[in-house]
Each structure stands twice: as C-alpha cells, then as structure tokens.
Coordinates of C-alpha atoms and ligand atoms in Angstrom, one line a residue:
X1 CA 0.0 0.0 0.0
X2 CA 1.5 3.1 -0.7
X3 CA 0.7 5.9 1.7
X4 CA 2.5 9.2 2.8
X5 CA 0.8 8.7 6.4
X6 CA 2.0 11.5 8.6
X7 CA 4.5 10.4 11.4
X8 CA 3.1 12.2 13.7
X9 CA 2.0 9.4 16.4
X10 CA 5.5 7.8 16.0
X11 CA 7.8 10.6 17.0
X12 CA 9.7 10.1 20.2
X13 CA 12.4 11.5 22.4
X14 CA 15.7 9.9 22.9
X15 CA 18.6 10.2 24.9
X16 CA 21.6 9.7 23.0
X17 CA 23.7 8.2 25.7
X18 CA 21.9 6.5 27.7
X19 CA 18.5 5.3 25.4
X20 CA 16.6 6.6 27.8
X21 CA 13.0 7.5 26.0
X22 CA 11.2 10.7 27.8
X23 CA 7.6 11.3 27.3
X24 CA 8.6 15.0 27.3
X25 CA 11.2 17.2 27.8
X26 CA 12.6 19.2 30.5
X27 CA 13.1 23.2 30.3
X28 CA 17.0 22.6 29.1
X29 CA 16.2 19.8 27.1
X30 CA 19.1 17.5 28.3
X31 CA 18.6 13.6 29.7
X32 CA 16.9 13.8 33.1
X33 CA 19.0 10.8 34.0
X34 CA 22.1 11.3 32.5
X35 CA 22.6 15.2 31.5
X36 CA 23.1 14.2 27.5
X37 CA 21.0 15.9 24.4
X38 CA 17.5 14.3 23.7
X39 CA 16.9 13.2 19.7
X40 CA 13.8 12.5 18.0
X41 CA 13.5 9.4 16.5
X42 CA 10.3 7.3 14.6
X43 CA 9.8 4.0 15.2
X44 CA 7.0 3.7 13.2
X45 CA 9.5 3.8 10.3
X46 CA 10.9 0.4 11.3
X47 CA 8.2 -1.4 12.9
X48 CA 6.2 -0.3 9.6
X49 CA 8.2 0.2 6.9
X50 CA 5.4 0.4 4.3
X51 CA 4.3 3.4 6.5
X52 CA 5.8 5.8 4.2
X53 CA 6.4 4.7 0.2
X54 CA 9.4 6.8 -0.9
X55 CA 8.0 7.4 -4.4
X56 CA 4.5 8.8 -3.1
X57 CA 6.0 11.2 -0.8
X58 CA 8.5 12.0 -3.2
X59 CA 5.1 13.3 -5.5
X60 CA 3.8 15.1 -2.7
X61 CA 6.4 16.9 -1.9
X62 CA 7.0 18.1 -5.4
X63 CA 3.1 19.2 -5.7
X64 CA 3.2 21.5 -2.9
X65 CA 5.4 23.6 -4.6
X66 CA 2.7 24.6 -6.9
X67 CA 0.4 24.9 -3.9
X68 CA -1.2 28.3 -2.2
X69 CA -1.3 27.3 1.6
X70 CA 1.8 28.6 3.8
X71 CA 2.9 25.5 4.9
X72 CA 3.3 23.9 1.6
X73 CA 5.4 27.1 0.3
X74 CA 7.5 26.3 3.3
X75 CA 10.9 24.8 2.2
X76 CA 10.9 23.1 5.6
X77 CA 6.4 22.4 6.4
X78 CA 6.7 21.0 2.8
X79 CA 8.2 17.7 4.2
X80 CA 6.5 17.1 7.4
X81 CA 6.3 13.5 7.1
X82 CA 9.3 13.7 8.5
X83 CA 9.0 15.8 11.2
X84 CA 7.2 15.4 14.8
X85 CA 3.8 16.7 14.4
X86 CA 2.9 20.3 15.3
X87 CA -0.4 21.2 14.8
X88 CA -0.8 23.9 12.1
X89 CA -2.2 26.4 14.1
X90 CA 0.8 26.8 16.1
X91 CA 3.2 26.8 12.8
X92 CA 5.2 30.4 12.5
X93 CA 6.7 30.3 9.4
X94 CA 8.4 33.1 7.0
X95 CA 8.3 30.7 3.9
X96 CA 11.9 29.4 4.9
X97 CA 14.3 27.0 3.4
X98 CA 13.4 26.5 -0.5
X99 CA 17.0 28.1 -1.1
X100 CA 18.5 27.6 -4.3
X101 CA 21.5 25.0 -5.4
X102 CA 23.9 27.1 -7.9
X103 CA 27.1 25.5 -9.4
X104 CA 30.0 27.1 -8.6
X105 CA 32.3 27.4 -11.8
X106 CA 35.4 29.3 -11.1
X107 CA 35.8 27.8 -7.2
X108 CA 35.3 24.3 -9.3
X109 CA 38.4 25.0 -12.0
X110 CA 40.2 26.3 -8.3
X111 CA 39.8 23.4 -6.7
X112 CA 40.0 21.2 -9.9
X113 CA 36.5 19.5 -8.7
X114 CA 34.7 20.2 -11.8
X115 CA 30.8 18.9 -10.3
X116 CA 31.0 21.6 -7.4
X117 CA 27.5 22.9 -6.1
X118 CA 26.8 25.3 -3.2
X119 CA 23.4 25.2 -1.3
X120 CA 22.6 28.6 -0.2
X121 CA 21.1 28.6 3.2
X122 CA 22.0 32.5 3.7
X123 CA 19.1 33.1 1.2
X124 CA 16.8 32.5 4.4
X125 CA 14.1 35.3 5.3
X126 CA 17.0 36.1 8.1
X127 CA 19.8 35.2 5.9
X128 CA 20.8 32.2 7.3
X129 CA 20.4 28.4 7.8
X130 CA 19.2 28.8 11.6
X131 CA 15.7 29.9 9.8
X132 CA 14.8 26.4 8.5
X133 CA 15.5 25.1 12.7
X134 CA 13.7 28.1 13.9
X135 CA 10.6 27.8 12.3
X136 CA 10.0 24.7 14.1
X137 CA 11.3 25.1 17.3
X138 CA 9.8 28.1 18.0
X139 CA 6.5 26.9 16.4
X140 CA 6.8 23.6 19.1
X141 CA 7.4 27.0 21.8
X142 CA 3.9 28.1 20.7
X143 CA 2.6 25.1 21.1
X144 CA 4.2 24.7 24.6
X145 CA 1.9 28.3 25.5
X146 CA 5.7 29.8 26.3
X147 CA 5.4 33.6 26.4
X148 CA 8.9 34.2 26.2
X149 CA 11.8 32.3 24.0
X150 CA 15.7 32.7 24.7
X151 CA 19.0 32.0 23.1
X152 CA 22.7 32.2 23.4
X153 CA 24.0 33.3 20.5
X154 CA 26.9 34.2 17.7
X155 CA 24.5 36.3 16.1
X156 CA 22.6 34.2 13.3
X157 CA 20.4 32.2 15.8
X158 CA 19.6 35.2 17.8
X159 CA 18.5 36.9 14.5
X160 CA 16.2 34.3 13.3
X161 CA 15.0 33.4 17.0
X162 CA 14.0 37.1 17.2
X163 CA 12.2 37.3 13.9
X164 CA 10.0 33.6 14.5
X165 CA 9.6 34.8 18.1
X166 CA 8.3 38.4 16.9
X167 CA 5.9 36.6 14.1
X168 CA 4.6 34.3 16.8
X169 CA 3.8 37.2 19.6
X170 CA 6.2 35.8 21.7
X171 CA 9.0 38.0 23.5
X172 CA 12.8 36.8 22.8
X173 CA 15.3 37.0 24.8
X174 CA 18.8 37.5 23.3
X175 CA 22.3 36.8 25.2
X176 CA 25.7 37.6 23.2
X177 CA 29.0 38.1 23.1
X178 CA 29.8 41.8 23.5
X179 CA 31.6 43.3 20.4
X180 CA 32.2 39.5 19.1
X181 CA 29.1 39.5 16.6
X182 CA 28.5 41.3 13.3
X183 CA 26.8 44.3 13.6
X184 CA 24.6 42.8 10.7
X185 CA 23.2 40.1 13.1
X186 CA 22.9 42.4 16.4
X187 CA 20.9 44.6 14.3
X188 CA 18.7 42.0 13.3
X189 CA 18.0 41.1 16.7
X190 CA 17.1 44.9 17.7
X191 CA 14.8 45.5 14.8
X192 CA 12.6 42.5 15.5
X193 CA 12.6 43.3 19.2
X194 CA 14.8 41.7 20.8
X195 CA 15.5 42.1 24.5
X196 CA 19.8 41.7 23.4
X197 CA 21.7 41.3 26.2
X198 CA 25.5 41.6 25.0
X199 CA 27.5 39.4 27.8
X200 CA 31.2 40.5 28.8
X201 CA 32.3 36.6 28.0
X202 CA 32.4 34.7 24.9
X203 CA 29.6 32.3 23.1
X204 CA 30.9 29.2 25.4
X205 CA 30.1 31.8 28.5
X206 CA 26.4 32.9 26.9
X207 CA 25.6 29.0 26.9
X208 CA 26.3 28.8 30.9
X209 CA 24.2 31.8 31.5
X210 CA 21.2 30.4 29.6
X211 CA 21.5 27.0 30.6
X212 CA 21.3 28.2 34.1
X213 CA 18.4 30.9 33.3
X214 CA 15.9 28.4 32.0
X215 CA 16.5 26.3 35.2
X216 CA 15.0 29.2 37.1
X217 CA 12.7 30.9 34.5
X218 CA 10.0 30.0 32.6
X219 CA 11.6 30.4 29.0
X220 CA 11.6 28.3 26.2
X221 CA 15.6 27.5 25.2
X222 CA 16.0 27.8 21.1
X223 CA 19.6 26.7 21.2
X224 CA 20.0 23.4 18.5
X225 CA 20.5 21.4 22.3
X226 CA 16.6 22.2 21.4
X227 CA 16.1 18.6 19.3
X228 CA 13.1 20.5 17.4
X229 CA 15.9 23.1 16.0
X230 CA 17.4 19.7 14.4
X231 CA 14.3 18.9 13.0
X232 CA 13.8 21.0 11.2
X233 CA 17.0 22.2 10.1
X234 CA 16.8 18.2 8.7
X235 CA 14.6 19.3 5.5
X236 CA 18.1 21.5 4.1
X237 CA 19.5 18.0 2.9
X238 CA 16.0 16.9 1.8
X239 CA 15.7 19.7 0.0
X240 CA 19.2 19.5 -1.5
X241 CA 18.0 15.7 -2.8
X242 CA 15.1 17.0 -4.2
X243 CA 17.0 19.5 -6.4
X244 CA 19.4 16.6 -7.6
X245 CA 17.0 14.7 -8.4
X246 CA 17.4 12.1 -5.3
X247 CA 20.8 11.2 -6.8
X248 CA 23.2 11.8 -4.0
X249 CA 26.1 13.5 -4.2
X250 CA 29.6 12.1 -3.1
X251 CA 30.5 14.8 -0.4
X252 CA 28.9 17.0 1.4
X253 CA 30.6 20.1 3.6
X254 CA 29.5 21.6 6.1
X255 CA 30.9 24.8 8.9
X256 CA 31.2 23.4 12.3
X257 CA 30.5 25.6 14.9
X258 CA 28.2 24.2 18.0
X259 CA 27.9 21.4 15.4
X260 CA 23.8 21.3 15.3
X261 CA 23.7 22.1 11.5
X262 CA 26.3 18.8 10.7
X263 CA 23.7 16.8 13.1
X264 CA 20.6 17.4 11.6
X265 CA 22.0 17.3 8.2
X266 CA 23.3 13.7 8.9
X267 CA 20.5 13.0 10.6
X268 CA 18.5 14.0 7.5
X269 CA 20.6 11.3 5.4
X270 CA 20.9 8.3 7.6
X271 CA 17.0 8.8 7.6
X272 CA 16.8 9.3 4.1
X273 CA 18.5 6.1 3.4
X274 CA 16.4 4.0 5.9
X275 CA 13.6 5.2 4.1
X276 CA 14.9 4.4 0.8
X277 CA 14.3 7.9 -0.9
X278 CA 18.2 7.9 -1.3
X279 CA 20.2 4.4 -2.1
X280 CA 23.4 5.6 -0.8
X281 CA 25.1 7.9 1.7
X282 CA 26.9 11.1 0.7
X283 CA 30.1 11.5 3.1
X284 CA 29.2 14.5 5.1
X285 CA 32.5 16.1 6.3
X286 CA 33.1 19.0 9.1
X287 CA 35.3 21.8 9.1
X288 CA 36.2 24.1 11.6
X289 CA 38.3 27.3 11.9
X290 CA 41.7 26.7 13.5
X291 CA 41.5 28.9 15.8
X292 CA 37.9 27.3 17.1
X293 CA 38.8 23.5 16.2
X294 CA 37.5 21.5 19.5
X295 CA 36.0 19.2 17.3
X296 CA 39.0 19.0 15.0
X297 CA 40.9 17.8 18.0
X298 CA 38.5 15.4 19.4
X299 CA 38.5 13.6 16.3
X300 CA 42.5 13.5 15.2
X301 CA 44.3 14.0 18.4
X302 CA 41.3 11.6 21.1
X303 CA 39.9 9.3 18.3
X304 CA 36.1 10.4 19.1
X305 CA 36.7 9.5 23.0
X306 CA 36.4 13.4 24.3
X307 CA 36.1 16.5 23.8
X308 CA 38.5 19.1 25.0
X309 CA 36.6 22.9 25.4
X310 CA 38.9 25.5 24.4
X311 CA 39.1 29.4 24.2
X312 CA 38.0 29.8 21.0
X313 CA 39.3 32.6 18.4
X314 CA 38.4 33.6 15.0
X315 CA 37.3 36.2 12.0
X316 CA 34.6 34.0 11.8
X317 CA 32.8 35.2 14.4
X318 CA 29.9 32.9 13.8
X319 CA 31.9 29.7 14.6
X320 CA 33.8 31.2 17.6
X321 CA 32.7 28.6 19.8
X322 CA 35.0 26.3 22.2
X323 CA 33.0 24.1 23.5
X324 CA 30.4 22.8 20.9
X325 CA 26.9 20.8 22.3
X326 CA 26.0 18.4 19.6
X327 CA 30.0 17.4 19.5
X328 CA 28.5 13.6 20.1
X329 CA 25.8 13.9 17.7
X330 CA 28.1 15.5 15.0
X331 CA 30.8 12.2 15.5
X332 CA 28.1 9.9 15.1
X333 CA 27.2 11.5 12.0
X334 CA 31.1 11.7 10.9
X335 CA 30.7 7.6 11.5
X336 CA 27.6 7.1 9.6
X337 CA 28.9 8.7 6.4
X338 CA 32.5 8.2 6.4
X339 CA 33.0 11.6 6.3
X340 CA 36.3 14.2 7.5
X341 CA 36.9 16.6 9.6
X342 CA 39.4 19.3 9.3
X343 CA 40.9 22.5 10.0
X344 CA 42.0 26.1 8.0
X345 CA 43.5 28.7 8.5
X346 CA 42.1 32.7 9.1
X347 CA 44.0 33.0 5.6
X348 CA 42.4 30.6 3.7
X349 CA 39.0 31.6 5.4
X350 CA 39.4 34.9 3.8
X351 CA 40.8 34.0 0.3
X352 CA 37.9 31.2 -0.1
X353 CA 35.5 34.2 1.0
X354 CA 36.5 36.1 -1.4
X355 CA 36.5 32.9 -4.2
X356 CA 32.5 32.2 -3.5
X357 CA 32.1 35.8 -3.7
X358 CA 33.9 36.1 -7.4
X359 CA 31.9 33.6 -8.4
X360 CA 28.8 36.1 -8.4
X361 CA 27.7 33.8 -5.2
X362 CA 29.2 35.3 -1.9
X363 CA 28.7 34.2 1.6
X364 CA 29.6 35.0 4.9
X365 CA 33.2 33.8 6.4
X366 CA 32.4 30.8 8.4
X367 CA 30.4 29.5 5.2
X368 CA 33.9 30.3 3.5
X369 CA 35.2 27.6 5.7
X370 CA 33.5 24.9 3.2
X371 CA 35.8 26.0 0.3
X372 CA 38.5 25.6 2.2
X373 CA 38.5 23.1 3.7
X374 CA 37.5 21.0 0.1
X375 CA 40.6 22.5 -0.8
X376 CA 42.3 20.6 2.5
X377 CA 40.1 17.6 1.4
X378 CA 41.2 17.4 -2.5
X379 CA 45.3 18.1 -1.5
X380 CA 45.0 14.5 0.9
X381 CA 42.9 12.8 -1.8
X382 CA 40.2 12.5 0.2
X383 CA 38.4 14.4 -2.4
X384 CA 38.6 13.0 -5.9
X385 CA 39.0 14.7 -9.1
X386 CA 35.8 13.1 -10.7
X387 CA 33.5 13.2 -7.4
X388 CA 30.6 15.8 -7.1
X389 CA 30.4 18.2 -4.1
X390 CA 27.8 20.1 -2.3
X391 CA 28.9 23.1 -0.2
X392 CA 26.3 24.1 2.8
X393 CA 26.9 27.8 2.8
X394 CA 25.6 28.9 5.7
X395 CA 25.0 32.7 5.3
X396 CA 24.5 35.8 3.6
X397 CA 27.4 38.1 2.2
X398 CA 25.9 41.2 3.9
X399 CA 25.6 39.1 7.1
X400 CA 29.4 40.3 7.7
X401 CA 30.6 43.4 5.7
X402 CA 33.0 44.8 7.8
X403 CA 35.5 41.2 7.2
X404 CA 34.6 41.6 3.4
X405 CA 35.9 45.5 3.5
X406 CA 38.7 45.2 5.6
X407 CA 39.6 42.2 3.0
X408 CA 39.6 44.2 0.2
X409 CA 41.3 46.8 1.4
X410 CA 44.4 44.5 2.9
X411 CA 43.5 45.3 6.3
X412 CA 41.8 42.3 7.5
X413 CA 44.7 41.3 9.4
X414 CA 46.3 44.4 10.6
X415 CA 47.0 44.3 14.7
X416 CA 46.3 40.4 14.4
X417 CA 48.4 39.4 11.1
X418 CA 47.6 35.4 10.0
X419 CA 50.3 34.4 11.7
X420 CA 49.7 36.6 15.0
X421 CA 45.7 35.1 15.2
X422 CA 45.3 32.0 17.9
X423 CA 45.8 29.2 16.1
X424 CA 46.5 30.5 12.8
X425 CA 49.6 28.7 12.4
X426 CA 52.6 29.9 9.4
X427 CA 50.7 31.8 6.7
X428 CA 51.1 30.4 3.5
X429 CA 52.4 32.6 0.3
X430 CA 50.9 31.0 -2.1
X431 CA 47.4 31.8 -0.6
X432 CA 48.8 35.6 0.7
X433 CA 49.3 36.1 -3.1
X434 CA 46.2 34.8 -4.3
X435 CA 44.1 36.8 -1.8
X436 CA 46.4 40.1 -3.4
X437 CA 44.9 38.7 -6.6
X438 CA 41.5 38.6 -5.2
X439 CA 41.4 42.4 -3.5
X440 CA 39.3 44.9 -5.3
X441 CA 39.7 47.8 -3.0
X442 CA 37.4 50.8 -4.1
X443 CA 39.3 53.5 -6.0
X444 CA 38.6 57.1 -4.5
X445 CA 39.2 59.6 -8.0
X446 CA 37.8 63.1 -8.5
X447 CA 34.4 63.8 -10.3
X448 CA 36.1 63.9 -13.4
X449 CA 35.4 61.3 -16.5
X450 CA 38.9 61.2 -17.3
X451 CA 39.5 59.8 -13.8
X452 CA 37.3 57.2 -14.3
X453 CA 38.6 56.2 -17.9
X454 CA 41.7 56.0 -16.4
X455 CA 40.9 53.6 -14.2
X456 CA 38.8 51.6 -16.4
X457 CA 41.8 51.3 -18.6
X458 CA 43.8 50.6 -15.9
X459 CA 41.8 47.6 -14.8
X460 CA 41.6 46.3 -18.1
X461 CA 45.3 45.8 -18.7
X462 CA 45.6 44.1 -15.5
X463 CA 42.7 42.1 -16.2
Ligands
F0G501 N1 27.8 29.2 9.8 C1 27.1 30.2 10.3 C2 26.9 31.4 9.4 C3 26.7 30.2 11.7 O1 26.0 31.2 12.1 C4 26.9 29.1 12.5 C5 26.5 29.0 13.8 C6 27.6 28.0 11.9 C7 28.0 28.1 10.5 C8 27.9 26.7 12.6 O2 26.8 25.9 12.7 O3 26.7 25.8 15.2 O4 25.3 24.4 13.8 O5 27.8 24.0 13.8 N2 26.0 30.0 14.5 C9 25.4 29.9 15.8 C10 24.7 31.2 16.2 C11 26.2 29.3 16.8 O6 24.5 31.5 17.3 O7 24.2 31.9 15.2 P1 26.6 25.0 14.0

C-alpha cells in the first residue's frame, strides 16, 4: 500500500547516551537521568516500513510547490512527514528553506573538482540556515503556550530566533558576546525586538548563563541542544535531494560551529536512506576554523573518545565557539557517512570568501570555511578529481561586511596578522598572493570622467 501517512504518532524523544525515551522534555532539554542531548527518532518507520512509500512522498512533496497554503510554500512544512507533528495552528513560518543549489564554476576549476555545487542557506528570510530550525522550534514553543523564548548566541540564531519569536507574539530574549558578533546580526536582533543582552564573556560563556536561566525561568531554550531546531533544520539535505534529483552527491561540507547544522544534516541522510528515498550515503564532512577547532581535535588527536573545550578565536565570528553541544551527535554522523573533519587557516577563510564571492555567489566567512577546507580535502585525496560536491553555505554576504571591506582593502589582518591570530599557524604565500589577486579595493578619484577612464583602462590591462 503506498501511503504518505504523517508520522506524527510515531515521533519520540531519545537520549543519545543513555536510550533513555522521555515522554517529554525538560526546560533545558538534556537527559533527566544522565545530562546528555535528547533526539527524536520514529519507530513507526521500522516497525512499519510500508508506513511511508518513498515514491509517493516524493510526489507530494513536489506538488506542494505549486500549492497556495503557507505551509506547503515552506521549504521546511513542505516535508512534514518527517517531522514530529505540530499542529498547524501553532506553525510560525516566514516561507523558509526552499534556497536555491547554484554550481560554482570558477571555485570548481580552483579546486580542480569540476561537479562543485553550493546550497545557499543564507538566502533564508533572516539570511541564514538557523531559519529552517527556527521555524519549528519556536512553532513547538507556541505550542508549549511559552510567552517568552531565549538564546545564546553568535549572532545568526539570535537573529532568526527574534524574527520567529516576533511573528509568533512571543518576547525573545537575546544573550551575546559583547563586540564579538557582526553588527549585521545584532541589528537583526534589535529591529525584530529583541531584549539583546550583550554578555562581557564569549559564546561558550552565553551558553552557561542560559542553561542556568531556563532552570530558574520560565523560557523556552531555542539553542539546537533544542532537538526541534534539528528537526527542522533536517529538511536543508532533503531539499538539496530533491533538487538533484534524489541522486546523492559524493560529499557534502558543512561549517562546524556548535555542530547542530552537521547533526541534523546527517540526521536528514541516515533517515533518508532508511527510508529508501536515497540508495546511498553522501560523506558528510566537518570543518572548523583553527582557531575554534574543538572538534577537529576530538576527532584526530582523542579518536572520538572526548572532547576538550577551548578558548575559542576567529574572523569568523559565527563559529567562535569552544565548547560545541552536539559534538556527540556530530561524531556519530562523521561515522555514519564516512565523512572528514578538518581544520584552515584565518588566511584561507578569507581567500575562499573572497572565491564564492567572485563567483557572483558570496557568503559570509564561516560559510567560506567549506571551500576551504574542500581545498584541504582534495590536497589529501580524500576528495577526488571526478567526485561531485555540495557546499552548505551557511549565510548571507551582507551578514558580515566589515571582514569583506577590511579584506579588500588588505586590512583584514592588521594588529592580528595570519600568523599573529590563535591558532592561525605559518601563513602560506601561495594563498597571501592569491588573496592580493583577489582584492578589489574601491578607488577614491575626483568627479572627473577622465578619472574614471583612467581607471577603467587601468583595470583592463591588468585584467
Ligand atoms: N555558519 C554560520 C553562518 C553560523 O551562524 C553558524 C552557527 C555555523 C556556521 C555553525 O553551525 O553551530 O550548527 O555548527 N551559528 C550559531 C549562532 C552558533 O549562534 O548563530 P553549527
């Protein structure tokens, strides 16, 4: 029988240490009997596996994008089969996700990976990938009759949490790390009203605050510890499927920050596959900043066993975290797929910025890490020639336009050169001269059109 029945009376809670199965969740969303992060999971699919028929939902799916009701023209309410159930009447959504999959030309003959695809998440209503989470997490808020929602933040979560919060009447509380977040995002938060707290500590030190507050307060945490952020942050690989077609790519990349976004999209695949809408796994692989590379270390120097927080530093502020949540969850997923973890430089942040951007594409800098580190990935052959690639960027250029500025204009570095950032290790020439190549600093001239044929000229010999 083929049937797209919803899964909603199969969702359940699950602790991912211990098993444990919750009827509900407590206020920080961790194991009540040992501390560790709660999952959904559907036993439905396996104790009835005709439950859901991969070709009729694959139908569905692709009819609601013709369809007029909100929650069909949501890139992420589109595949609720998939999802816990909400009721609709408690769904806030800003028609997120449905973000487009371009092909990346000149970052392809660069990396000399000529199938090279980037799925925009920064082409969210907020301008990033938290949007796709947030929708559903804060919708499962509503539900839960919370009149005020709360978050820790490196700015993109507090931005979208704000938004979903002020489209869903409910007041957000903000907490961030003073003068460490783009003025982009903290604007974000003020203008959809936003009680912003900026903390004198650093992400790591916002989560201990927050973790402590909801103990004591009735608000509703929106951190991806929050298993409905993970839910619905799944349908980005779902969606990325549907646009190839449900042929799966070889690799997938992916930023790792807090490492919720590498969860849920490996989460997204290993269900996939269980449900046969995909016959094979893509190798999802992780890459962090080197100056913010817990997870980096957990894997290569502790083989999985622990993970060791740090003081975290980079550009890219958005990953500046030190001691990451879903570390576990992200390993598992690292397991599942086969995939790699690894590590670049502020350098080659900033050149590979400025690559996605010359491709007519941009992004901001920890999406940049994705480049990068593919570059990392082909030099050790991890990466083949002949394999096709999906970047998850993560963010909108404009999210960050100071870095981009400062990178143009060769200041991006001053006071803290590459070498001279945490963790930055021995700058590279060959990627200090291609980011030369890549600077396009604006030219101030006089009102005068012979100025500015002068320059034209100019640029066009050195073209
Ligand atoms: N890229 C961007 C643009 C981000 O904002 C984040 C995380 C990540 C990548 C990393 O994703 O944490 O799921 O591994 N930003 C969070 C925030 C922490 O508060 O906005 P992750």
């Amino acid at each position: 029988m083929s049937t797209t029945r919803t899964a909603e009376a199969v969702s359940r809670l699950r602790c991912i240490a211990c098993g444990a199965t919750p009827d509900s969740a407590g206020q920080d969303f961790r194991c009540a009997a040992c501390g560790d992060l709660l999952e959904f999971f559907f036993p439905g699919w396996t104790f009835d596996p005709l439950a859901l028929d991969p070709a009729a939902l694959k139908s569905l799916w692709l009819n609601r994008r013709t369809s007029r009701d909100a929650l069909d023209q949501s890139g992420v309410w589109r595949f609720r089969e998939l999802l816990p159930h909400i009721p609709e009447e408690h769904a806030i959504t800003l028609r997120e996700g449905n973000t487009p999959l371009y092909r990346l030309p000149r970052c392809a003959r660069a990396t000399g990976v000529e199938n090279l695809h980037a799925k925009h998440q920064g082409m969210n209503p907020t301008a990033s990938f938290k949007d796709t989470g947030m929708t559903f997490a804060a919708s499962s808020a509503h539900q839960g009759r919370f009149s005020w929602v709360a978050c820790a933040s490196t700015g993109n979560t507090s931005a979208s949490m704000a938004a979903y919060a002020a489209r869903g009447n409910m007041h957000s509380l903000v907490l961030i790390p003073e003068g460490k977040i783009s003025w982009g995002k903290l604007s974000q938060a003020l203008d959809y009203g936003a009680l912003t707290c900026q903390l004198r500590t650093d992400f790591d030190g916002c989560v201990r605050i927050l973790s402590d507050l909801v103990r004591q307060k009735p608000v509703c945490l929106l951190n991806s510890v929050n298993p409905y952020r993970i839910e619905g942050q799944k349908t980005a690989a779902i969606e990325l499927l549907e646009q190839l077609a449900w042929e799966p790519p070889d690799h997938i990349i992916v930023p790792g920050g807090n490492l919720g976004n590498s969860s849920a999209i490996g989460k997204a695949l290993v269900e996939m596959r269980e449900l046969k809408l995909i016959s094979r796994l893509p190798k999802l692989s992780i890459i962090q900043a080197q100056g913010a590379n817990p997870f980096y270390r957990c894997v290569r120097e502790f083989g999985g066993k622990k993970l060791d927080p740090m003081t975290a530093d980079t550009l890219a502020t958005a990953i500046r975290i030190g001691n990451p949540a879903s570390w576990k969850k992200a390993l598992r997923v690292l397991k599942a797929t086969g995939g790699e973890v690894e590590q670049v430089t502020e350098l080659e942040i900033a050149v590979a910025k400025a690559e996605i951007g010359a491709d007519g594409i941009g992004c901001e800098p920890a999406s940049a890490v994705t480049l990068a580190g593919l570059k990392k990935l082909r030099r050790s052959g991890f990466v083949k020639p002949g394999e096709s690639v999906v970047l998850i960027l993560t963010g909108h250029a404009l999210k960050d336009p100071d870095f981009t500025i400062k990178f143009h204009r060769g200041d991006l570095f001053d006071g803290t050169s590459d070498a001279g950032t945490p963790g930055a290790g021995t700058p590279d020439e060959a990627e200090a001269a291609q980011a030369k190549c890549l600077q396009r600093a604006p030219v101030v001239l006089e009102a005068d059109l012979r100025a500015v044929i002068g320059a034209l000229d100019a640029a066009e010999r050195n073209s």
